[in-house]
Amino acid sequence: MTAAYVYDAVRTPFGRFGKSLAGVRPDDLAGSTLKALLERHPDLDPARIDDVILGDANQAGEDNRDVGRFAVLLAGLPVSVPGSTTNRLCGSGVDAAIQASRAIETGDASIIVAGGVESMTRAPYVMLKPDAAFPPRNSELVSTHIGWRFTNPKLPAEQTISNGQSAELLAQQYSISREEQDAFALRSHQLAAAAWSGGVFANEIVPVPGVDLAIDEGIRADTTLEALGALKPAFAADGSVTAGNSSPINDGSSMVLIAAEGALSSEPLARITGRGVYANEPQYFGIAPVEAANRALARAGRTWADVDFVELNEAFASQSLACAQLWPELDPAKLNENGGALAIGHPLGASGGRIIGRAAHELARRGSGVAVIAICIGVGQGLAMVLER
């Protein structure tokens, strides 16, 4: 088996819903990020890339016709470079990297770009086709930017609640207070703001052509516990989950260059040593990363005692704190040391590439270590990966 390595990773700054990236098509967003990644490796002949695999959770609008292939074309790569698109909702970017690493380890490929893209702003309104021609009634338009649509009535009602309602269930089940959630959200904003001001993200960020966006648009460096505490519950009248302790709705793109040892002239950032996937009840989707990470560590031959830090995608503060409870061996200080999605943002298909890239660059900065990346997925799934240097 050939080892799979992360050689590089980049992402755009993440834009807020309807803000700076609202005018950029998702295929253009992916294409420019892919181009920027390869410009960092002038010695790499793009024709050597065996595949481009991108995650994209929506695929209902301008990203509907295999956005991975269109990213290849828009980036100006040779037409001989293939491109595919994968969808595991929020975990799509991690899924793309898992597929890439498996292909390299089995010898099916030696160089693959994985990653993802999402424009939640530009997600279209859609409607079902009528069951008869010229129906004498109104038709309903449904927004595709997030969440359930055209839910199958055969599914049990408890499995099709909103993600926010699921976050409320986790807060109740694991006795996570509103104060704890707001404190975790504040930590995320403070750490992310400090990381930006300290240049931590500098080597991971590429600009979006024609857009004046230098940093993640959702970070609130000046927020306070008082400001977060003043927000009303968003999903239940007597609940604790608010817009402030939930990840925002975002646009963005990420790319990860994965290759076999020696396939590129540059030094790799980290090796992919373990992967894990797990599923549980859809209404408790937020804790699925717990077992996914446990499985990834076991396959890497590691335990939690070996782990130096964790990049967990913060869908909700309650979800993140529940996962932390269920990893009792993990020092909470090692979780998202530079902030997470509550501040940075969560453009669904792009988030996996962001956390993989953050972990790989951090391992390279430290010179050695073991990192876990993990992400929860709506409808009750979780993905995880172990990176080592």
Short mmCIF file of C-alpha atoms in Angstrom, two decimals:
data_model
loop_
_atom_site.label_atom_id
_atom_site.label_comp_id
_atom_site.label_asym_id
_atom_site.label_seq_id
_atom_site.Cartn_x
_atom_site.Cartn_y
_atom_site.Cartn_z
CA MET A 1 0.00 0.00 0.00
CA THR A 2 1.24 3.48 -0.90
CA ALA A 3 0.89 6.18 1.76
CA ALA A 4 -1.26 9.24 1.03
CA TYR A 5 0.02 12.66 2.01
CA VAL A 6 -1.43 16.16 2.20
CA TYR A 7 1.04 18.34 0.28
CA ASP A 8 -0.87 21.59 0.45
CA ALA A 9 -4.28 23.06 1.21
CA VAL A 10 -5.90 26.40 0.57
CA ARG A 11 -9.27 28.01 1.02
CA THR A 12 -11.01 31.27 0.39
CA PRO A 13 -12.07 33.54 3.20
CA PHE A 14 -15.61 32.45 4.03
CA GLY A 15 -18.32 34.98 3.23
CA ARG A 16 -21.58 35.49 5.06
CA PHE A 17 -24.92 34.76 3.46
CA GLY A 18 -25.80 37.50 0.99
CA LYS A 19 -22.57 39.43 1.59
CA SER A 20 -19.18 39.65 -0.11
CA LEU A 21 -19.25 36.40 -2.12
CA ALA A 22 -22.92 36.64 -3.08
CA GLY A 23 -22.04 37.65 -6.64
CA VAL A 24 -19.68 34.72 -7.29
CA ARG A 25 -21.00 31.55 -8.88
CA PRO A 26 -19.99 28.36 -7.04
CA ASP A 27 -18.28 26.92 -10.12
CA ASP A 28 -16.24 30.13 -10.50
CA LEU A 29 -15.45 30.02 -6.79
CA ALA A 30 -14.17 26.45 -7.07
CA GLY A 31 -12.29 27.14 -10.30
CA SER A 32 -10.41 30.14 -8.95
CA THR A 33 -9.46 28.30 -5.74
CA LEU A 34 -8.19 25.31 -7.70
CA LYS A 35 -6.16 27.61 -9.95
CA ALA A 36 -4.70 29.39 -6.92
CA LEU A 37 -3.67 26.08 -5.35
CA LEU A 38 -1.80 24.96 -8.45
CA GLU A 39 -0.09 28.33 -8.88
CA ARG A 40 1.66 27.58 -5.59
CA HIS A 41 3.24 24.53 -7.27
CA PRO A 42 4.79 25.72 -10.53
CA ASP A 43 6.83 22.51 -10.81
CA LEU A 44 3.65 20.41 -10.99
CA ASP A 45 2.47 19.79 -14.52
CA PRO A 46 -1.35 19.97 -14.17
CA ALA A 47 -1.66 17.17 -16.73
CA ARG A 48 -0.25 14.83 -14.07
CA ILE A 49 -3.30 15.30 -11.84
CA ASP A 50 -5.22 12.03 -11.90
CA ASP A 51 -8.52 13.44 -10.65
CA VAL A 52 -10.24 16.36 -8.97
CA ILE A 53 -12.91 15.39 -6.42
CA LEU A 54 -15.02 18.13 -4.90
CA GLY A 55 -17.67 18.01 -2.22
CA ASP A 56 -20.85 20.01 -2.73
CA ALA A 57 -23.94 19.59 -0.58
CA ASN A 58 -26.48 21.49 -2.64
CA GLN A 59 -26.01 20.87 -6.38
CA ALA A 60 -29.37 22.47 -7.14
CA GLY A 61 -28.27 25.62 -8.96
CA GLU A 62 -25.14 26.78 -10.78
CA ASP A 63 -23.31 23.82 -9.24
CA ASN A 64 -25.76 21.26 -10.63
CA ARG A 65 -23.72 19.68 -13.43
CA ASP A 66 -20.69 18.11 -11.72
CA VAL A 67 -19.07 21.25 -10.32
CA GLY A 68 -15.79 19.34 -9.90
CA ARG A 69 -15.41 18.93 -13.65
CA PHE A 70 -16.38 22.54 -14.33
CA ALA A 71 -13.85 23.72 -11.76
CA VAL A 72 -11.16 21.90 -13.78
CA LEU A 73 -12.24 23.65 -16.98
CA LEU A 74 -12.66 27.07 -15.38
CA ALA A 75 -9.23 26.79 -13.74
CA GLY A 76 -7.67 26.28 -17.16
CA LEU A 77 -6.39 22.77 -16.52
CA PRO A 78 -5.93 20.41 -19.45
CA VAL A 79 -9.20 18.88 -20.59
CA SER A 80 -7.63 15.49 -19.90
CA VAL A 81 -7.89 16.12 -16.13
CA PRO A 82 -11.11 14.51 -14.83
CA GLY A 83 -13.38 15.97 -12.20
CA SER A 84 -16.14 14.55 -10.05
CA THR A 85 -18.50 15.78 -7.36
CA THR A 86 -19.47 13.96 -4.19
CA ASN A 87 -22.29 14.66 -1.75
CA ARG A 88 -22.32 13.62 1.88
CA LEU A 89 -23.93 16.90 2.94
CA CYS A 90 -21.76 18.73 5.50
CA GLY A 91 -19.10 16.03 5.25
CA SER A 92 -18.75 16.24 1.48
CA GLY A 93 -15.28 17.82 1.54
CA VAL A 94 -13.95 15.22 3.97
CA ASP A 95 -15.57 12.49 1.88
CA ALA A 96 -13.74 13.82 -1.19
CA ALA A 97 -10.41 13.66 0.65
CA ILE A 98 -11.16 10.15 1.91
CA GLN A 99 -11.88 8.99 -1.64
CA ALA A 100 -8.68 10.64 -2.85
CA SER A 101 -6.53 9.05 -0.15
CA ARG A 102 -7.96 5.59 -0.82
CA ALA A 103 -7.27 5.91 -4.56
CA ILE A 104 -3.67 6.88 -3.86
CA GLU A 105 -3.11 4.14 -1.30
CA THR A 106 -4.38 1.47 -3.68
CA GLY A 107 -2.27 2.75 -6.56
CA ASP A 108 -5.20 3.93 -8.68
CA ALA A 109 -3.79 7.46 -8.63
CA SER A 110 -0.73 9.35 -7.51
CA ILE A 111 -1.96 12.98 -7.44
CA ILE A 112 -5.51 14.14 -6.66
CA VAL A 113 -6.99 17.47 -5.67
CA ALA A 114 -9.85 17.09 -3.21
CA GLY A 115 -11.93 19.77 -1.56
CA GLY A 116 -15.28 21.40 -1.86
CA VAL A 117 -17.38 24.43 -2.58
CA GLU A 118 -20.69 25.90 -1.49
CA SER A 119 -22.58 29.05 -2.27
CA MET A 120 -25.47 28.95 0.14
CA THR A 121 -26.37 32.48 -0.92
CA ARG A 122 -26.86 31.47 -4.55
CA ALA A 123 -28.72 28.23 -3.81
CA PRO A 124 -31.88 28.51 -5.92
CA TYR A 125 -35.55 28.18 -5.21
CA VAL A 126 -36.96 24.96 -6.65
CA MET A 127 -40.34 23.36 -7.18
CA LEU A 128 -41.58 19.89 -7.94
CA LYS A 129 -43.01 19.14 -11.34
CA PRO A 130 -46.82 18.99 -11.26
CA ASP A 131 -48.44 15.58 -11.57
CA ALA A 132 -50.50 16.80 -14.52
CA ALA A 133 -50.08 19.36 -17.28
CA PHE A 134 -51.34 22.90 -16.62
CA PRO A 135 -52.53 22.34 -13.01
CA PRO A 136 -55.17 24.90 -11.93
CA ARG A 137 -53.45 25.71 -8.65
CA ASN A 138 -50.47 27.54 -7.24
CA SER A 139 -47.04 25.93 -6.94
CA GLU A 140 -44.76 26.29 -3.94
CA LEU A 141 -41.16 27.49 -4.30
CA VAL A 142 -38.71 25.92 -1.83
CA SER A 143 -35.37 27.45 -0.85
CA THR A 144 -32.43 25.04 -1.19
CA HIS A 145 -29.90 27.02 0.86
CA ILE A 146 -30.05 24.62 3.83
CA GLY A 147 -32.10 21.91 5.45
CA TRP A 148 -34.85 19.54 4.45
CA ARG A 149 -36.86 19.87 1.26
CA PHE A 150 -39.40 17.51 -0.30
CA THR A 151 -39.18 15.29 2.78
CA ASN A 152 -40.37 11.75 2.24
CA PRO A 153 -43.51 11.24 4.38
CA LYS A 154 -42.53 7.61 4.97
CA LEU A 155 -39.76 8.74 7.32
CA PRO A 156 -40.58 8.95 11.04
CA ALA A 157 -41.29 12.53 12.07
CA GLU A 158 -38.56 12.52 14.71
CA GLN A 159 -35.94 11.79 12.03
CA THR A 160 -36.82 14.84 9.95
CA ILE A 161 -36.62 17.61 12.51
CA SER A 162 -34.41 20.58 11.67
CA ASN A 163 -30.72 20.60 12.57
CA GLY A 164 -31.42 23.35 15.06
CA GLN A 165 -34.02 21.21 16.79
CA SER A 166 -31.45 18.41 16.87
CA ALA A 167 -29.02 20.77 18.54
CA GLU A 168 -31.68 21.45 21.18
CA LEU A 169 -32.07 17.70 21.78
CA LEU A 170 -28.32 17.36 22.34
CA ALA A 171 -28.31 20.28 24.76
CA GLN A 172 -31.05 18.57 26.76
CA GLN A 173 -29.60 15.06 26.61
CA TYR A 174 -26.11 16.14 27.68
CA SER A 175 -27.23 18.88 30.12
CA ILE A 176 -25.46 21.65 28.22
CA SER A 177 -26.64 25.03 29.43
CA ARG A 178 -27.23 28.19 27.42
CA GLU A 179 -24.34 29.78 29.30
CA GLU A 180 -21.97 26.98 28.30
CA GLN A 181 -23.02 27.27 24.67
CA ASP A 182 -22.55 31.02 24.59
CA ALA A 183 -19.17 30.73 26.29
CA PHE A 184 -18.06 28.20 23.70
CA ALA A 185 -19.23 30.49 20.89
CA LEU A 186 -17.37 33.42 22.42
CA ARG A 187 -14.23 31.29 22.63
CA SER A 188 -14.55 30.40 18.96
CA HIS A 189 -14.78 34.05 17.90
CA GLN A 190 -11.94 35.13 20.18
CA LEU A 191 -9.61 32.34 19.05
CA ALA A 192 -10.40 32.83 15.36
CA ALA A 193 -9.88 36.58 15.61
CA ALA A 194 -6.56 36.04 17.40
CA ALA A 195 -5.50 33.50 14.77
CA TRP A 196 -6.20 35.97 11.97
CA SER A 197 -4.39 38.83 13.69
CA GLY A 198 -1.47 36.53 14.50
CA GLY A 199 -1.08 35.36 10.90
CA VAL A 200 -1.97 31.75 11.69
CA PHE A 201 -4.20 31.40 8.62
CA ALA A 202 -1.99 33.41 6.27
CA ASN A 203 -0.57 30.45 4.35
CA GLU A 204 -3.98 28.80 3.94
CA ILE A 205 -5.92 31.67 2.37
CA VAL A 206 -6.22 32.56 -1.32
CA PRO A 207 -8.23 35.53 -2.58
CA VAL A 208 -11.36 35.39 -4.69
CA PRO A 209 -10.72 37.34 -7.91
CA GLY A 210 -12.65 40.59 -8.08
CA VAL A 211 -13.82 40.41 -4.46
CA ASP A 212 -12.55 42.56 -1.61
CA LEU A 213 -12.67 40.02 1.19
CA ALA A 214 -9.49 39.58 3.21
CA ILE A 215 -10.70 37.57 6.22
CA ASP A 216 -13.62 35.36 7.21
CA GLU A 217 -16.67 37.58 7.21
CA GLY A 218 -18.45 35.97 10.14
CA ILE A 219 -15.86 36.52 12.86
CA ARG A 220 -17.02 38.93 15.55
CA ALA A 221 -13.91 39.92 17.47
CA ASP A 222 -15.90 42.36 19.59
CA THR A 223 -18.74 40.08 20.63
CA THR A 224 -19.34 39.49 24.33
CA LEU A 225 -21.18 37.07 26.56
CA GLU A 226 -23.72 39.81 27.18
CA ALA A 227 -24.35 40.26 23.46
CA LEU A 228 -24.65 36.53 22.88
CA GLY A 229 -26.87 36.16 25.92
CA ALA A 230 -29.30 38.76 24.59
CA LEU A 231 -30.16 36.69 21.52
CA LYS A 232 -33.46 34.85 21.51
CA PRO A 233 -33.69 31.06 21.01
CA ALA A 234 -33.99 30.26 17.32
CA PHE A 235 -35.59 26.81 17.31
CA ALA A 236 -37.72 26.50 20.46
CA ALA A 237 -39.43 29.17 22.53
CA ASP A 238 -37.82 27.89 25.72
CA GLY A 239 -34.65 26.61 24.04
CA SER A 240 -30.97 27.47 24.36
CA VAL A 241 -29.77 27.30 20.75
CA THR A 242 -29.50 30.75 19.15
CA ALA A 243 -28.08 32.32 16.03
CA GLY A 244 -25.05 33.25 18.14
CA ASN A 245 -24.16 29.71 19.22
CA SER A 246 -24.95 28.15 15.83
CA SER A 247 -22.75 28.19 12.75
CA PRO A 248 -23.78 30.86 10.23
CA ILE A 249 -24.81 30.35 6.60
CA ASN A 250 -21.84 30.89 4.30
CA ASP A 251 -20.17 30.82 0.91
CA GLY A 252 -16.65 29.53 0.28
CA SER A 253 -14.32 27.02 -1.33
CA SER A 254 -11.38 24.84 -0.24
CA MET A 255 -8.82 22.65 -2.01
CA VAL A 256 -6.45 19.96 -0.68
CA LEU A 257 -3.55 18.57 -2.71
CA ILE A 258 -3.18 14.87 -1.86
CA ALA A 259 -0.48 12.70 -3.39
CA ALA A 260 1.73 9.68 -2.92
CA GLU A 261 5.09 10.02 -1.23
CA GLY A 262 7.60 11.50 -3.66
CA ALA A 263 4.98 12.37 -6.26
CA LEU A 264 5.75 16.09 -5.86
CA SER A 265 9.03 17.91 -5.41
CA SER A 266 7.82 19.75 -2.33
CA GLU A 267 7.73 18.36 1.21
CA PRO A 268 4.31 17.07 2.34
CA LEU A 269 2.58 18.70 5.26
CA ALA A 270 1.14 15.54 6.82
CA ARG A 271 0.26 11.91 6.18
CA ILE A 272 -3.29 10.56 6.24
CA THR A 273 -3.13 7.56 8.56
CA GLY A 274 -6.71 6.79 9.52
CA ARG A 275 -10.29 7.32 8.38
CA GLY A 276 -13.63 6.67 10.01
CA VAL A 277 -17.30 6.88 9.13
CA TYR A 278 -20.25 6.29 11.43
CA ALA A 279 -24.01 6.76 11.43
CA ASN A 280 -26.63 7.04 14.17
CA GLU A 281 -30.17 8.35 14.64
CA PRO A 282 -30.76 11.33 12.34
CA GLN A 283 -32.12 13.46 15.16
CA TYR A 284 -28.82 13.05 17.03
CA PHE A 285 -26.60 13.67 14.02
CA GLY A 286 -24.31 16.00 15.95
CA ILE A 287 -22.59 13.27 17.95
CA ALA A 288 -21.88 10.92 15.03
CA PRO A 289 -18.29 12.28 14.75
CA VAL A 290 -17.51 10.77 18.15
CA GLU A 291 -17.46 7.17 16.99
CA ALA A 292 -16.13 8.14 13.55
CA ALA A 293 -13.07 9.65 15.23
CA ASN A 294 -12.68 6.66 17.56
CA ARG A 295 -12.66 4.37 14.53
CA ALA A 296 -10.21 6.56 12.62
CA LEU A 297 -7.81 6.53 15.56
CA ALA A 298 -8.05 2.75 15.90
CA ARG A 299 -7.28 2.31 12.21
CA ALA A 300 -4.30 4.63 12.57
CA GLY A 301 -3.03 2.54 15.48
CA ARG A 302 -3.42 5.52 17.81
CA THR A 303 -5.33 6.37 20.97
CA TRP A 304 -6.62 9.67 22.32
CA ALA A 305 -3.49 9.90 24.45
CA ASP A 306 -1.51 10.35 21.22
CA VAL A 307 -3.62 13.23 19.90
CA ASP A 308 -2.10 16.70 19.97
CA PHE A 309 -5.16 18.62 18.75
CA VAL A 310 -8.58 18.22 17.15
CA GLU A 311 -10.31 20.18 14.38
CA LEU A 312 -14.02 19.52 14.89
CA ASN A 313 -16.43 21.37 12.65
CA GLU A 314 -18.63 23.46 14.93
CA ALA A 315 -22.12 23.12 13.52
CA PHE A 316 -23.57 24.14 16.88
CA ALA A 317 -22.04 24.87 20.27
CA SER A 318 -24.24 22.21 21.88
CA GLN A 319 -23.14 19.63 19.30
CA SER A 320 -19.45 20.44 19.80
CA LEU A 321 -19.73 20.35 23.58
CA ALA A 322 -21.60 17.03 23.42
CA CYS A 323 -18.77 15.54 21.33
CA ALA A 324 -16.24 16.88 23.83
CA GLN A 325 -18.14 15.18 26.65
CA LEU A 326 -18.04 11.88 24.77
CA TRP A 327 -14.27 12.15 24.26
CA PRO A 328 -13.38 12.20 27.98
CA GLU A 329 -9.72 11.50 27.23
CA LEU A 330 -9.42 14.69 25.18
CA ASP A 331 -8.25 17.86 26.90
CA PRO A 332 -10.90 20.46 25.90
CA ALA A 333 -8.13 23.00 25.37
CA LYS A 334 -6.93 20.92 22.39
CA LEU A 335 -10.27 21.32 20.61
CA ASN A 336 -10.31 23.97 17.86
CA GLU A 337 -7.38 25.92 19.21
CA ASN A 338 -7.78 28.57 16.49
CA GLY A 339 -11.55 28.82 16.59
CA GLY A 340 -14.10 26.96 14.54
CA ALA A 341 -17.13 27.21 12.32
CA LEU A 342 -19.21 29.17 14.84
CA ALA A 343 -16.95 32.10 13.96
CA ILE A 344 -15.19 31.14 10.73
CA GLY A 345 -18.31 29.83 9.00
CA HIS A 346 -19.69 26.64 7.53
CA PRO A 347 -20.18 26.66 3.74
CA LEU A 348 -21.23 23.02 3.71
CA GLY A 349 -19.16 21.47 0.92
CA ALA A 350 -16.09 23.57 1.73
CA SER A 351 -15.84 22.94 5.47
CA GLY A 352 -14.15 19.55 5.20
CA GLY A 353 -11.27 20.97 3.18
CA ARG A 354 -10.95 23.81 5.67
CA ILE A 355 -10.47 21.60 8.71
CA ILE A 356 -8.15 19.19 6.87
CA GLY A 357 -6.08 22.11 5.65
CA ARG A 358 -5.96 23.73 9.07
CA ALA A 359 -4.79 20.48 10.68
CA ALA A 360 -2.15 19.80 8.00
CA HIS A 361 -0.69 23.31 8.11
CA GLU A 362 -0.67 23.24 11.91
CA LEU A 363 1.20 19.94 11.96
CA ALA A 364 3.74 21.39 9.56
CA ARG A 365 4.15 24.45 11.76
CA ARG A 366 4.73 22.28 14.82
CA GLY A 367 7.06 19.94 12.98
CA SER A 368 5.43 16.78 14.30
CA GLY A 369 2.27 15.50 15.92
CA VAL A 370 -1.05 13.68 15.58
CA ALA A 371 -4.27 15.48 14.66
CA VAL A 372 -7.89 14.38 14.37
CA ILE A 373 -10.36 16.12 12.08
CA ALA A 374 -14.05 15.34 12.48
CA ILE A 375 -17.33 16.60 11.10
CA CYS A 376 -21.00 15.95 11.80
CA ILE A 377 -23.46 15.46 8.96
CA GLY A 378 -27.19 16.06 8.84
CA VAL A 379 -29.39 12.94 8.74
CA GLY A 380 -27.14 11.23 11.26
CA GLN A 381 -23.62 10.66 9.99
CA GLY A 382 -20.07 11.57 10.97
CA LEU A 383 -16.68 11.45 9.26
CA ALA A 384 -13.20 11.64 10.70
CA MET A 385 -9.59 11.48 9.62
CA VAL A 386 -6.24 11.18 11.41
CA LEU A 387 -3.29 13.19 10.13
CA GLU A 388 0.29 12.71 11.32
CA ARG A 389 3.65 14.31 10.81
#
